[in-house]
């Protein structure tokens, strides 16, 4: 088994898991790489801003609780950006 570069532990699997083969093949194409770069430019800054503002820990467990909390944090974040923009433009 190969050794992972980050932790020095033996890798538990060689490649993508069962249902991930199709997505891995799609991302390996030039169009897939372009779309993934676009996603990282659109989505990743939002997560970075949420982590910076609210931290990385969530208060709820389970899929439904985490989903609700993330959506609430996103709404609060977007509303604060909207209010900041409104006060800057109306001054």
mmCIF file of C-alpha atoms in Angstrom:
data_model
loop_
_atom_site.group_PDB
_atom_site.id
_atom_site.type_symbol
_atom_site.label_atom_id
_atom_site.label_comp_id
_atom_site.label_asym_id
_atom_site.label_seq_id
_atom_site.Cartn_x
_atom_site.Cartn_y
_atom_site.Cartn_z
ATOM 1 C CA UNK A 1 0.000 0.000 0.000
ATOM 2 C CA UNK A 2 1.230 3.515 -0.768
ATOM 3 C CA UNK A 3 2.130 5.918 1.996
ATOM 4 C CA UNK A 4 0.215 9.206 2.054
ATOM 5 C CA UNK A 5 2.343 12.303 1.763
ATOM 6 C CA UNK A 6 0.558 14.342 4.438
ATOM 7 C CA UNK A 7 0.348 12.031 7.430
ATOM 8 C CA UNK A 8 2.806 9.247 6.740
ATOM 9 C CA UNK A 9 0.120 6.591 7.227
ATOM 10 C CA UNK A 10 -0.621 3.879 4.747
ATOM 11 C CA UNK A 11 -3.487 4.777 2.435
ATOM 12 C CA UNK A 12 -6.638 2.763 3.049
ATOM 13 C CA UNK A 13 -7.721 2.905 -0.591
ATOM 14 C CA UNK A 14 -6.037 3.448 -3.926
ATOM 15 C CA UNK A 15 -8.531 5.753 -5.632
ATOM 16 C CA UNK A 16 -12.053 7.131 -5.445
ATOM 17 C CA UNK A 17 -14.759 5.137 -3.698
ATOM 18 C CA UNK A 18 -17.626 3.362 -5.481
ATOM 19 C CA UNK A 19 -19.857 6.162 -6.762
ATOM 20 C CA UNK A 20 -17.019 8.681 -7.072
ATOM 21 C CA UNK A 21 -15.383 7.133 -10.136
ATOM 22 C CA UNK A 22 -17.745 8.896 -12.544
ATOM 23 C CA UNK A 23 -17.189 12.290 -10.912
ATOM 24 C CA UNK A 24 -13.418 11.777 -10.787
ATOM 25 C CA UNK A 25 -13.423 10.964 -14.507
ATOM 26 C CA UNK A 26 -15.538 14.051 -15.232
ATOM 27 C CA UNK A 27 -13.188 16.304 -13.232
ATOM 28 C CA UNK A 28 -10.157 14.860 -15.033
ATOM 29 C CA UNK A 29 -11.285 16.413 -18.349
ATOM 30 C CA UNK A 30 -10.250 19.961 -19.355
ATOM 31 C CA UNK A 31 -13.864 21.138 -19.051
ATOM 32 C CA UNK A 32 -14.141 19.531 -15.609
ATOM 33 C CA UNK A 33 -10.981 21.279 -14.415
ATOM 34 C CA UNK A 34 -12.292 24.610 -15.724
ATOM 35 C CA UNK A 35 -15.650 24.140 -13.986
ATOM 36 C CA UNK A 36 -13.955 23.162 -10.719
ATOM 37 C CA UNK A 37 -11.762 26.282 -10.873
ATOM 38 C CA UNK A 38 -14.891 28.374 -11.418
ATOM 39 C CA UNK A 39 -16.599 26.673 -8.461
ATOM 40 C CA UNK A 40 -13.626 27.371 -6.223
ATOM 41 C CA UNK A 41 -13.747 31.035 -7.212
ATOM 42 C CA UNK A 42 -17.475 31.277 -6.437
ATOM 43 C CA UNK A 43 -18.065 28.951 -3.485
ATOM 44 C CA UNK A 44 -14.861 28.726 -1.501
ATOM 45 C CA UNK A 45 -14.618 32.435 -0.538
ATOM 46 C CA UNK A 46 -18.088 32.181 0.992
ATOM 47 C CA UNK A 47 -17.020 29.282 3.202
ATOM 48 C CA UNK A 48 -13.824 31.117 4.158
ATOM 49 C CA UNK A 49 -15.831 34.184 5.166
ATOM 50 C CA UNK A 50 -18.246 32.057 7.211
ATOM 51 C CA UNK A 51 -15.378 30.292 8.977
ATOM 52 C CA UNK A 52 -13.668 33.594 9.728
ATOM 53 C CA UNK A 53 -16.822 35.212 11.071
ATOM 54 C CA UNK A 54 -18.446 32.316 12.944
ATOM 55 C CA UNK A 55 -15.633 29.812 13.470
ATOM 56 C CA UNK A 56 -15.441 26.190 12.381
ATOM 57 C CA UNK A 57 -17.532 24.606 15.107
ATOM 58 C CA UNK A 58 -21.236 23.962 14.791
ATOM 59 C CA UNK A 59 -23.650 23.743 17.700
ATOM 60 C CA UNK A 60 -25.940 21.054 16.304
ATOM 61 C CA UNK A 61 -25.367 17.461 15.289
ATOM 62 C CA UNK A 62 -27.001 15.364 12.645
ATOM 63 C CA UNK A 63 -27.693 16.173 9.014
ATOM 64 C CA UNK A 64 -30.835 18.242 9.607
ATOM 65 C CA UNK A 65 -29.354 20.287 12.460
ATOM 66 C CA UNK A 66 -26.115 21.034 10.630
ATOM 67 C CA UNK A 67 -27.971 21.852 7.407
ATOM 68 C CA UNK A 68 -30.254 24.291 9.229
ATOM 69 C CA UNK A 69 -27.403 25.929 11.118
ATOM 70 C CA UNK A 70 -25.282 26.406 7.983
ATOM 71 C CA UNK A 71 -28.231 27.943 6.152
ATOM 72 C CA UNK A 72 -28.941 30.262 9.079
ATOM 73 C CA UNK A 73 -25.290 31.375 9.259
ATOM 74 C CA UNK A 74 -25.288 31.967 5.501
ATOM 75 C CA UNK A 75 -28.472 34.059 5.750
ATOM 76 C CA UNK A 76 -27.039 36.136 8.614
ATOM 77 C CA UNK A 77 -23.818 36.640 6.686
ATOM 78 C CA UNK A 78 -25.649 37.707 3.506
ATOM 79 C CA UNK A 79 -27.970 40.043 5.416
ATOM 80 C CA UNK A 80 -25.036 41.737 7.145
ATOM 81 C CA UNK A 81 -23.359 42.234 3.743
ATOM 82 C CA UNK A 82 -26.603 43.688 2.391
ATOM 83 C CA UNK A 83 -26.968 46.100 5.322
ATOM 84 C CA UNK A 84 -23.312 47.165 5.055
ATOM 85 C CA UNK A 85 -23.741 47.834 1.341
ATOM 86 C CA UNK A 86 -26.976 49.772 1.913
ATOM 87 C CA UNK A 87 -25.408 52.031 4.557
ATOM 88 C CA UNK A 88 -22.353 52.681 2.364
ATOM 89 C CA UNK A 89 -24.391 53.572 -0.726
ATOM 90 C CA UNK A 90 -27.007 55.718 1.037
ATOM 91 C CA UNK A 91 -24.433 57.923 2.800
#
